Tab-separated table of C-alpha atoms and ligand atoms in Angstrom:
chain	number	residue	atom	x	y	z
A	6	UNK	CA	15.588	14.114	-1.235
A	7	UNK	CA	15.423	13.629	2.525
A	8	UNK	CA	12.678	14.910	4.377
A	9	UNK	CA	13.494	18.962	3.503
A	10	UNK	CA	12.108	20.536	6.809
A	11	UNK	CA	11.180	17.874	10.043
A	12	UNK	CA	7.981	18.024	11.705
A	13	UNK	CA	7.591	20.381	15.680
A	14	UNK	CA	7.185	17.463	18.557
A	15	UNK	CA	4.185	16.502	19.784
A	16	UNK	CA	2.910	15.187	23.123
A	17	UNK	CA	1.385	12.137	22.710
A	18	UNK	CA	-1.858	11.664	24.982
A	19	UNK	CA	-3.414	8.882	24.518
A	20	UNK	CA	-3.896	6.188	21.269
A	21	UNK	CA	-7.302	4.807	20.166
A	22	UNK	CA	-7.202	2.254	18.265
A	23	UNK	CA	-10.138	0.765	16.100
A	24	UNK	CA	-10.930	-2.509	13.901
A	25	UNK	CA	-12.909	-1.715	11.058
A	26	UNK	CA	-14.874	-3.639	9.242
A	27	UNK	CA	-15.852	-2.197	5.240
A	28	UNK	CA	-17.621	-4.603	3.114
A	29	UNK	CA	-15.992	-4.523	-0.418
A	30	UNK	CA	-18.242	-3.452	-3.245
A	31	UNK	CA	-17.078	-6.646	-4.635
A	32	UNK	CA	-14.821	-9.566	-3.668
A	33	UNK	CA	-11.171	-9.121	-4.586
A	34	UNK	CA	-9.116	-12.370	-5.261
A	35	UNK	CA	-5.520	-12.632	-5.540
A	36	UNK	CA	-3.214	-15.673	-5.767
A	37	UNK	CA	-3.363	-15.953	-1.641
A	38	UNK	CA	-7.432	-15.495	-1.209
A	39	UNK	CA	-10.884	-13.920	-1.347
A	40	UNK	CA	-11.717	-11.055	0.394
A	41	UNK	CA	-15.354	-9.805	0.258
A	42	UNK	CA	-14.784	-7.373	4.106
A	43	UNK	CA	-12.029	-5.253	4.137
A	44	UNK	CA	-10.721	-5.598	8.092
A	45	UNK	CA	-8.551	-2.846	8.930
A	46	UNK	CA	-7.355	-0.860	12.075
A	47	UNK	CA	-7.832	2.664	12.550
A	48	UNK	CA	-5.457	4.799	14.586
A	49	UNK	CA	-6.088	7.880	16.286
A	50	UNK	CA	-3.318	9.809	18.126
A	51	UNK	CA	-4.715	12.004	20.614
A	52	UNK	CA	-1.809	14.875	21.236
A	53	UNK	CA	-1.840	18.013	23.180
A	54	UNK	CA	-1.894	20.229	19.754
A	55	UNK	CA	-5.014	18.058	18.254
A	56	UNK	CA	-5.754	14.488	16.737
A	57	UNK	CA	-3.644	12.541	14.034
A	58	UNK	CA	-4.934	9.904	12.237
A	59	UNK	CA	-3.105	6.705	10.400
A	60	UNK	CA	-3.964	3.256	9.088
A	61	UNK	CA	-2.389	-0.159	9.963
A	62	UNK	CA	-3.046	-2.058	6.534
A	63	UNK	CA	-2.611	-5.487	7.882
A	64	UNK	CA	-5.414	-8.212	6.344
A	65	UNK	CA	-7.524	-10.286	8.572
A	66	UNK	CA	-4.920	-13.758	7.504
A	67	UNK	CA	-1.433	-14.001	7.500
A	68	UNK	CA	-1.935	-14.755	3.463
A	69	UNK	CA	0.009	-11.584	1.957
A	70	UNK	CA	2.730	-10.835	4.423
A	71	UNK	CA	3.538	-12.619	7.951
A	72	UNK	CA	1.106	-9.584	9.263
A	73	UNK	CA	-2.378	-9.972	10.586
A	74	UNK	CA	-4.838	-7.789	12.202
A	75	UNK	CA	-5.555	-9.444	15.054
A	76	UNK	CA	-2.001	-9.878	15.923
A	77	UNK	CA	-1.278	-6.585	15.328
A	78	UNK	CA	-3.844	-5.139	17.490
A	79	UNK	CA	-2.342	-7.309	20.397
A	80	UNK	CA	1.177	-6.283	19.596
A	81	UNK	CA	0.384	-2.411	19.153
A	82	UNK	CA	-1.111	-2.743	22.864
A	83	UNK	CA	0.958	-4.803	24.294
A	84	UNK	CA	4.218	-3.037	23.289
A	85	UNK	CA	4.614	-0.867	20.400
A	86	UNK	CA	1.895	1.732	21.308
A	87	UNK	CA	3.157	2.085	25.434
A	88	UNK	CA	6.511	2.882	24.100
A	89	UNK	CA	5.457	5.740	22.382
A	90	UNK	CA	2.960	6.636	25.489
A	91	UNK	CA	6.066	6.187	27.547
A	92	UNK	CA	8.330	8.698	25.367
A	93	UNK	CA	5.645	11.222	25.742
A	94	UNK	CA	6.619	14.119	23.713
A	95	UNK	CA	8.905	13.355	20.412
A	96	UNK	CA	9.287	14.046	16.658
A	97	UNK	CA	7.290	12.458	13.892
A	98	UNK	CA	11.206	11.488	12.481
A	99	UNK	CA	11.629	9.314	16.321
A	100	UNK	CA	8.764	7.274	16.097
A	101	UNK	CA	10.635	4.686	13.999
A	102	UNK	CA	14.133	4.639	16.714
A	103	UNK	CA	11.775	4.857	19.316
A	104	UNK	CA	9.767	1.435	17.875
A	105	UNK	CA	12.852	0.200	16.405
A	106	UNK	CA	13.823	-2.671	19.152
A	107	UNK	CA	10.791	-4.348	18.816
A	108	UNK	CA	11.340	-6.390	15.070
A	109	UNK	CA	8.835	-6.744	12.120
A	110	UNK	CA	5.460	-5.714	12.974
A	111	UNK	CA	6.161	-2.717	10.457
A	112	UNK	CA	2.474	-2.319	9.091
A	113	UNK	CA	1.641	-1.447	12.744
A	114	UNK	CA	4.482	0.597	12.961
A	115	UNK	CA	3.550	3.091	9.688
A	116	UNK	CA	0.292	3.096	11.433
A	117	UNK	CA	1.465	4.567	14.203
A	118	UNK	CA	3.975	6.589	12.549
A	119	UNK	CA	1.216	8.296	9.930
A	120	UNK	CA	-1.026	9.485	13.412
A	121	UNK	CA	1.880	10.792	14.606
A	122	UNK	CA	2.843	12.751	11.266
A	123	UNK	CA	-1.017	13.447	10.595
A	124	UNK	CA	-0.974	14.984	14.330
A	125	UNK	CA	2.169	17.250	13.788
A	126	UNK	CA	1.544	18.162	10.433
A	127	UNK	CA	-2.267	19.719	11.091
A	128	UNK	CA	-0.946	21.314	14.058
A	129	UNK	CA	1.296	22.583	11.686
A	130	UNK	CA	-0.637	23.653	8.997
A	131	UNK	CA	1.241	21.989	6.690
A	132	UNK	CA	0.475	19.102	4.092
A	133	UNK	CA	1.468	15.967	3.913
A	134	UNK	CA	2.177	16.345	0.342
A	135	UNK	CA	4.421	19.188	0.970
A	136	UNK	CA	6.419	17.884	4.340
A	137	UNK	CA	7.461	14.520	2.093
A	138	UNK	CA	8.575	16.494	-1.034
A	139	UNK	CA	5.658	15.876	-3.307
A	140	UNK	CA	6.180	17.744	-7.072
A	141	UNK	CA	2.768	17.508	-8.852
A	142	UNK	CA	-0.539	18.414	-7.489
A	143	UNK	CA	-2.106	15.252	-8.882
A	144	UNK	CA	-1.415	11.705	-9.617
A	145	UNK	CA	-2.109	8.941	-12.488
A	146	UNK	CA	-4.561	6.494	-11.068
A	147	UNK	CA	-4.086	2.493	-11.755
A	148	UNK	CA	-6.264	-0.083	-10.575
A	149	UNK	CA	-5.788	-3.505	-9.328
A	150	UNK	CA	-8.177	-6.030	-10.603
A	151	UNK	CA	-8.637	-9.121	-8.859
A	152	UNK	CA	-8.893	-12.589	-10.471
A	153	UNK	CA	-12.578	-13.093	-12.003
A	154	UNK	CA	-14.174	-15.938	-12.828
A	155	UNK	CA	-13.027	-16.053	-16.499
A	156	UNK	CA	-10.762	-14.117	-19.016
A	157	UNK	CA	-14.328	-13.300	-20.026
A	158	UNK	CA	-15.790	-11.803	-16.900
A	159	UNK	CA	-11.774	-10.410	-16.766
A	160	UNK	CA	-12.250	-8.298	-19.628
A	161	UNK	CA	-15.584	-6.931	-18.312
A	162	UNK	CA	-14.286	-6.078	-15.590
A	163	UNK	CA	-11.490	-3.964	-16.784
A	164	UNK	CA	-13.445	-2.314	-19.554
A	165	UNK	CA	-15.777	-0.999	-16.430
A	166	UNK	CA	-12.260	0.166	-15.247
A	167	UNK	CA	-11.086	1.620	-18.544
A	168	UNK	CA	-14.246	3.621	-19.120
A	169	UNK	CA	-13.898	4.988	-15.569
A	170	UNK	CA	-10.448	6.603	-16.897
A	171	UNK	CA	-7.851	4.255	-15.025
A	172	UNK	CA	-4.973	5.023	-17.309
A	173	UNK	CA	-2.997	1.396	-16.306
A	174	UNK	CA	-5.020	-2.248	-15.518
A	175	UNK	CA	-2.668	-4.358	-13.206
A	176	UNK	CA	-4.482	-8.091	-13.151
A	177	UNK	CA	-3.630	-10.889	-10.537
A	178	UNK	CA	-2.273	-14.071	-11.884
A	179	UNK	CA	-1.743	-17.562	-10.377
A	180	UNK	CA	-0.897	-20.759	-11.885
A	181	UNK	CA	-3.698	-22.060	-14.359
A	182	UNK	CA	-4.910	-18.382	-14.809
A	183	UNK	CA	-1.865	-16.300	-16.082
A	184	UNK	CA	-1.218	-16.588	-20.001
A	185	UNK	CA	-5.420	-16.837	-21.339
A	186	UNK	CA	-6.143	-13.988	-18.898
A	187	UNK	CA	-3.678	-11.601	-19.881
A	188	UNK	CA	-4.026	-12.630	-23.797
A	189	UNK	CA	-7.613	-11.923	-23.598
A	190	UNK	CA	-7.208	-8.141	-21.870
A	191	UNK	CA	-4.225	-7.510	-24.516
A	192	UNK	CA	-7.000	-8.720	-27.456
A	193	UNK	CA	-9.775	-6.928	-26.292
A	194	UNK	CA	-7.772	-3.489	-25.559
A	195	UNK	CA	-4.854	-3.599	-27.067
A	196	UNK	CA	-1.678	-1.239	-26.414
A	197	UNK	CA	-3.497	-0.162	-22.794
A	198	UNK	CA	-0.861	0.165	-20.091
A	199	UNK	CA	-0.791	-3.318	-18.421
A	200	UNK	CA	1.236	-5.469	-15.589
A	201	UNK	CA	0.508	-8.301	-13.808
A	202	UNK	CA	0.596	-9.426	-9.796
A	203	UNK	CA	1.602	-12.935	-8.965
A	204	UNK	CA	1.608	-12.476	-5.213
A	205	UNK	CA	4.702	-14.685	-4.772
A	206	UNK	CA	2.277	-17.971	-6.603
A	207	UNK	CA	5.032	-19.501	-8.658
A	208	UNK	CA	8.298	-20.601	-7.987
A	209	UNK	CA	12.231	-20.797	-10.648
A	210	UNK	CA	10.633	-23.774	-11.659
A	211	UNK	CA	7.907	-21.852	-13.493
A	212	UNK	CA	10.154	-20.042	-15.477
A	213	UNK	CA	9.143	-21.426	-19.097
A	214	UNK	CA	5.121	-20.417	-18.393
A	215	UNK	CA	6.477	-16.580	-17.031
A	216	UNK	CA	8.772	-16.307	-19.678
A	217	UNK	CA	5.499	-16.669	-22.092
A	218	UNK	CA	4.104	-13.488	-20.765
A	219	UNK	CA	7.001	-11.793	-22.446
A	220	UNK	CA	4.796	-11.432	-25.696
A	221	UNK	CA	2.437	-9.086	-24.540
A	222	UNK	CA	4.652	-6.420	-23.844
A	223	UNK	CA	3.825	-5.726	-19.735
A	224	UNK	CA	5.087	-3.123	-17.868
A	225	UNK	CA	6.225	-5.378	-15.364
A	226	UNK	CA	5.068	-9.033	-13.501
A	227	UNK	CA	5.125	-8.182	-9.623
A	228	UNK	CA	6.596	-10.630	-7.497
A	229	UNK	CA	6.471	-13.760	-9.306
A	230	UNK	CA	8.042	-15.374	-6.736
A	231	UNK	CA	8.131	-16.310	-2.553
A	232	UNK	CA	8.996	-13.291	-0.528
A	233	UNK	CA	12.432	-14.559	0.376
A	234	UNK	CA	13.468	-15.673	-3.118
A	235	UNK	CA	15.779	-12.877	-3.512
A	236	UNK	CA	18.332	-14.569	-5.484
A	237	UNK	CA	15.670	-16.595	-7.313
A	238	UNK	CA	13.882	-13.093	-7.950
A	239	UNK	CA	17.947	-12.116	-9.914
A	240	UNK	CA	18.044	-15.993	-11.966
A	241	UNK	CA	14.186	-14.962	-13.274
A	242	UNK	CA	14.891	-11.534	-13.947
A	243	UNK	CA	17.639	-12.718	-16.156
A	244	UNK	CA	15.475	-14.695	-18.074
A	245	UNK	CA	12.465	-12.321	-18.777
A	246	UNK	CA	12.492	-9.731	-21.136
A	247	UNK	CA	9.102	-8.806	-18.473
A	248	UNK	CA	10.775	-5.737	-16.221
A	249	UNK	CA	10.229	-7.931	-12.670
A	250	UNK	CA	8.866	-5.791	-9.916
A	251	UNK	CA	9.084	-6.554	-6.217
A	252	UNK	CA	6.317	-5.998	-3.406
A	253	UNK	CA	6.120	-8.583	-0.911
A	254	UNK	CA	10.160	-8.700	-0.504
A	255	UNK	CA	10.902	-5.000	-0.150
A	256	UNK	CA	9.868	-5.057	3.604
A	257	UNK	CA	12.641	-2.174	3.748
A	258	UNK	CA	15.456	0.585	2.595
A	259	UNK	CA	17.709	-2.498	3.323
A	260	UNK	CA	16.009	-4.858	1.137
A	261	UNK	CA	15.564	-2.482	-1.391
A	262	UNK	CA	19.137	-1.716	-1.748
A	263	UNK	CA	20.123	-5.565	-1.338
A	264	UNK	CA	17.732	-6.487	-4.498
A	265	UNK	CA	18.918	-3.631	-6.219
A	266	UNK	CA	22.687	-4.757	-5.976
A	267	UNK	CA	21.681	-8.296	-7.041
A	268	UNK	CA	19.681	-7.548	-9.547
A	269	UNK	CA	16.458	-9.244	-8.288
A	270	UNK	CA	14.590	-6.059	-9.306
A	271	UNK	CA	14.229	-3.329	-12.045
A	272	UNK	CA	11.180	-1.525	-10.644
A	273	UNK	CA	10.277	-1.549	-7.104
A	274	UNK	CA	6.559	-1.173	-5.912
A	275	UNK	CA	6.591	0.977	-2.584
A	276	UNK	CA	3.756	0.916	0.001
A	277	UNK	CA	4.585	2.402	3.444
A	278	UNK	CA	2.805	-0.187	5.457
A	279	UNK	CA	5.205	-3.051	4.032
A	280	UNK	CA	8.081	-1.118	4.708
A	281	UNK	CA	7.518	0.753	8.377
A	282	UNK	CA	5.787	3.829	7.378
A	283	UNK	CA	5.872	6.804	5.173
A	284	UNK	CA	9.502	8.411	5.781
A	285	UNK	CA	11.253	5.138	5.342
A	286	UNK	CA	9.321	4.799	1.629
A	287	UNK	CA	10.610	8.193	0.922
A	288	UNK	CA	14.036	6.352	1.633
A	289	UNK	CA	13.564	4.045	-0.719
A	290	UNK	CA	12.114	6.439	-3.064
A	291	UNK	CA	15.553	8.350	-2.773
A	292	UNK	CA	17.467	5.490	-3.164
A	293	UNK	CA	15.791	3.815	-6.202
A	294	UNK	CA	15.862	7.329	-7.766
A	295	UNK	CA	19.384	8.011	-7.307
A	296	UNK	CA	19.953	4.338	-9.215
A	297	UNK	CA	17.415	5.035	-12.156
A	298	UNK	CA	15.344	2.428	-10.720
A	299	UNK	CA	11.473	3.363	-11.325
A	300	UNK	CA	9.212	2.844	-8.558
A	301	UNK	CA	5.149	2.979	-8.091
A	302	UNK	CA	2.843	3.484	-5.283
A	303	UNK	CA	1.124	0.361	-4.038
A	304	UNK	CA	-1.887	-0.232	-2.396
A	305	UNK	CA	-3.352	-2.253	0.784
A	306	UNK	CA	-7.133	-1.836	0.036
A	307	UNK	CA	-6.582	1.506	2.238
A	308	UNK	CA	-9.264	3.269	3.819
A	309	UNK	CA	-9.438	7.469	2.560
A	310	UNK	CA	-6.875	8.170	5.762
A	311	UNK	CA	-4.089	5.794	3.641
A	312	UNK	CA	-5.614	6.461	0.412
A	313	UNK	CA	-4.840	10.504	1.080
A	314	UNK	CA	-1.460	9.831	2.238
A	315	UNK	CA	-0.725	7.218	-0.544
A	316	UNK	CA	-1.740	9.984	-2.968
A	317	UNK	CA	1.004	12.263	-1.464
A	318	UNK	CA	3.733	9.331	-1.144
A	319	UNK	CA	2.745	9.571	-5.367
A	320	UNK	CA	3.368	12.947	-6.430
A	321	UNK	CA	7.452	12.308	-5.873
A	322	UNK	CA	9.111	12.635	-8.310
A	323	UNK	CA	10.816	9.096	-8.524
A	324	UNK	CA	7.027	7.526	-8.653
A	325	UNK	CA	6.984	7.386	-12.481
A	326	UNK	CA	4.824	4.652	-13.116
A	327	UNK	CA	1.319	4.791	-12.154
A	328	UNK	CA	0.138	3.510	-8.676
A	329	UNK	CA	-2.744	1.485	-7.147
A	330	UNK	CA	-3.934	4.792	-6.173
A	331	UNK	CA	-7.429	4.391	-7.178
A	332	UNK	CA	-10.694	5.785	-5.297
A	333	UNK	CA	-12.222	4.969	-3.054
A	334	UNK	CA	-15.160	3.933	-4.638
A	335	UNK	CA	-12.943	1.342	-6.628
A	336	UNK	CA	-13.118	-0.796	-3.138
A	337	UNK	CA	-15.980	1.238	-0.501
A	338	UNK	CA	-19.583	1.929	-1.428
A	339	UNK	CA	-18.716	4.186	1.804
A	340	UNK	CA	-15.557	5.534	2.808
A	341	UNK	CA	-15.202	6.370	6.227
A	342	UNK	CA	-13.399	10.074	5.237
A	343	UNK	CA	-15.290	13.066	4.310
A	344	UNK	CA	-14.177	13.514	1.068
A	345	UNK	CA	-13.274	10.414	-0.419
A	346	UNK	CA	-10.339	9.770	-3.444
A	347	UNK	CA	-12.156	10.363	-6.531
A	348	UNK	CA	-11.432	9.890	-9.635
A	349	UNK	CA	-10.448	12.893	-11.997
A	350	UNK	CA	-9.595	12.407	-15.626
A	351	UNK	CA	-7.685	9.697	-14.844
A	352	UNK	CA	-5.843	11.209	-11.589
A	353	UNK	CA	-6.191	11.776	-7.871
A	354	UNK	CA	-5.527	14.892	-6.250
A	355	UNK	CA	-2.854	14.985	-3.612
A	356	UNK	CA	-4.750	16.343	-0.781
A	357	UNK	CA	-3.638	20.038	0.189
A	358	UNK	CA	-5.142	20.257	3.425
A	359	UNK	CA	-2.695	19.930	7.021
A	360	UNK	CA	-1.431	16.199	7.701
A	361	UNK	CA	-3.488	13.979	5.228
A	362	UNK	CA	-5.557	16.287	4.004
A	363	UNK	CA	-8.829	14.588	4.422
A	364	UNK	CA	-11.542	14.780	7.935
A	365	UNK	CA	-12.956	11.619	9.500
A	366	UNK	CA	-16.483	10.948	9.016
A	367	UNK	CA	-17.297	10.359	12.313
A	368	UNK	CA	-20.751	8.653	11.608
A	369	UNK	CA	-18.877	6.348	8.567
A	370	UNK	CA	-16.071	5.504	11.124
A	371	UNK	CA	-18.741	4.312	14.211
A	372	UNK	CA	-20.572	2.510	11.908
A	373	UNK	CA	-17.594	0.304	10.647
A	374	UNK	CA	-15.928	0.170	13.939
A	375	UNK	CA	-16.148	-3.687	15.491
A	376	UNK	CA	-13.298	-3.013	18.304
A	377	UNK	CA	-12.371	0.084	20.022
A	378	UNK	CA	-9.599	0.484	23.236
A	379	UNK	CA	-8.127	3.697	24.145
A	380	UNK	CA	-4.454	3.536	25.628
A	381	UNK	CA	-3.481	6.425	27.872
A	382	UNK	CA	-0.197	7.827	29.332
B	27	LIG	O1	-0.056	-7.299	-3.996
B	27	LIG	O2	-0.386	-5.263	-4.440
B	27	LIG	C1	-0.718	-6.287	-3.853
B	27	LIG	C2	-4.015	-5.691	-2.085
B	27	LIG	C3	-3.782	-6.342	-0.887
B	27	LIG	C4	-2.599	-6.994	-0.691
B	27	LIG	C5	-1.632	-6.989	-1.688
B	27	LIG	C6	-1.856	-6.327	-2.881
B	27	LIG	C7	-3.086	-5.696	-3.094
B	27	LIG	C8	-3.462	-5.051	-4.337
B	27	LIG	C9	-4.507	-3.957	-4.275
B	27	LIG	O3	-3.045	-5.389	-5.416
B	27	LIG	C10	-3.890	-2.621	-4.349
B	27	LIG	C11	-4.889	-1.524	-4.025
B	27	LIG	O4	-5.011	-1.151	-2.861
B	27	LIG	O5	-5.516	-1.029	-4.945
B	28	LIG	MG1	1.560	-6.816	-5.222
């Protein structure tokens, strides 16, 4: 369902933004790269009724998506943040028209969008949760795991995770490490809920090695292939019994509905930073929902403030798979939130509290903070 009841205006005052720096509690590799610091920007939107807070989830390299952090800290001060400094007082639902001319950039533009949404909503008094349609209190946890140094250390690795109560392992694949790595987590566990992330490492040519994982009975593979392999995406799905999955090519409703109709997709991973915030993954949400299409929360490594919301994007109804929702302890010795995601018998609670639901840790947030500019009207 659309958004049920829209969010009062606010009058926007001034922006802060802030890079982050958040050393990982271990490295996480993927198909693209290591990371071992987690460099993120913070927003704060400083309005008239009180502070909003949101999360622009770009990495520190262009490796995952054309988005990077320094180059969307220039762009959200150069352009997109002065347009909504120029509009002054506006809806949560006209930050998107109002950033619309300016194209892509649409991890910096959910960013934006969640401050904005965080502001109204906790002037509001209402949740998060609540304002996007959420229908459970609490959500099924997953956990990424990164590649490891072995199917040995691999299956280590996700026991730790299993014993913590993550009710579904998703493990990163690349070429060389696909089949032996997922064999030796099906051996060791058996019928646990499992998929696999390829990060767009392989290409049609490939096909014979994917269609291999067919044997051990995956939820899904996750973008096998290059972002813009759309029609590539619909010759492999053919070929798999493996449900495909797409991240990295649903930058948006449009895309969504595009891969839907060619059949490049049977389950869609949603994360609001990919797609241009929060009310246009609730679009998608709606759409893949109304086609029978499952979909699943995905994750950017977020900080509590994204890690709150993400837990309220969740708990609709269409999400019925489990996410990367983990907690925050999965990635931060030291989150810079008050009460960080935990874990709960498998689940995380969708935050009750106004906006996001969670307070900044103002000492946790200085100490990780490497860049800071304000931007006034
Ligand atoms: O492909 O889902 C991905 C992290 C960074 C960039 C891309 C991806 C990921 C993850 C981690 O898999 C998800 C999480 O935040 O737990
Ligand atoms: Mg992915």
């Amino acid at each position: 369902m659309p958004i049920a009841r829209p969010a009062a205006p606010i009058a926007l005052e001034a922006v802060e933004l802030r890079v982050l720096h958040l050393p990982l509690v271990s490295p996480f590799t993927t198909s693209f790269g290591t990371e071992t610091v987690r460099e993120v920007i913070v927003v704060r939107a400083q309005t008239a009724g009180g502070d909003g807070w949101g999360e622009i989830v770009t990495q520190q390299a262009p490796l995952y998506s054309s988005e990077y952090t320094q180059g969307a800290w220039d762009v959200a001060q150069r352009y997109l943040v002065p347009a909504l400094l120029d509009a002054g007082t506006f809806a949560p639902e006209q930050v998107a028209g109002l950033l619309e001319p300016f194209i892509g950039h649409r991890m910096v533009k959910a960013g934006l969008e969640l401050a904005v949404l965080d502001a109204a909503l906790r002037a509001e008094g209402r949740p998060l949760g609540e304002y996007l349609g959420a229908t459970v209190d609490r959500v099924p946890s997953g956990v990424s795991v990164g590649i490891q140094r072995s199917p040995e250390a691999l299956v280590e690795t996700v026991g730790g995770y299993l014993d913590e109560g993550y009710v579904r392992i998703k493990i990163k694949i690349k070429p060389g490490r696909d089949i032996a790595d997922t064999a030796a987590v099906r051996d060791a566990f058996g019928a646990i809920p499992l998929q696999v992330d390829a990060n767009s490492a392989y290409t049609l040519a490939d096909a014979d090695i994917l269609a291999e994982l067919d044997r051990f009975d995956l939820l899904l593979i996750e973008q096998p292939l290059q972002e813009d392999d759309i029609v590539d995406h619909a010759t492999l799905a053919a070929r798999l019994r493996t449900p495909v999955c797409l991240d990295e090519s649903i930058v948006s409703d449009k895309a969504a509905a595009d891969a839907l109709a060619l059949r490049a997709a049977s389950v869609i991973n949603i994360k609001a930073g990919r797609v241009g915030g929060y009310l246009e993954a609730v679009r998608i949400h709606d759409r893949c929902r109304a086609a029978g299409t499952p979909v699943w929360c995905g994750g950017m490594l977020e900080t509590g403030i994204g890690r709150a919301a993400n837990a309220a994007l969740a708990a609709l109804p269409g999400f019925t798979l489990p996410g990367d929702v983990s907690a925050s302890g999965r990635f931060y010795t030291r989150d810079i939130v008050a009460e960080p995601i935990v874990l709960d018998d498998g689940h995380v609670r969708v935050p009750t509290g106004a906006g996001i639901g969670v307070e900044i840790d103002p000492v946790a947030l200085d100490d990780a903070t490497v860049e800071r500019v304000l931007l006034r009207r």
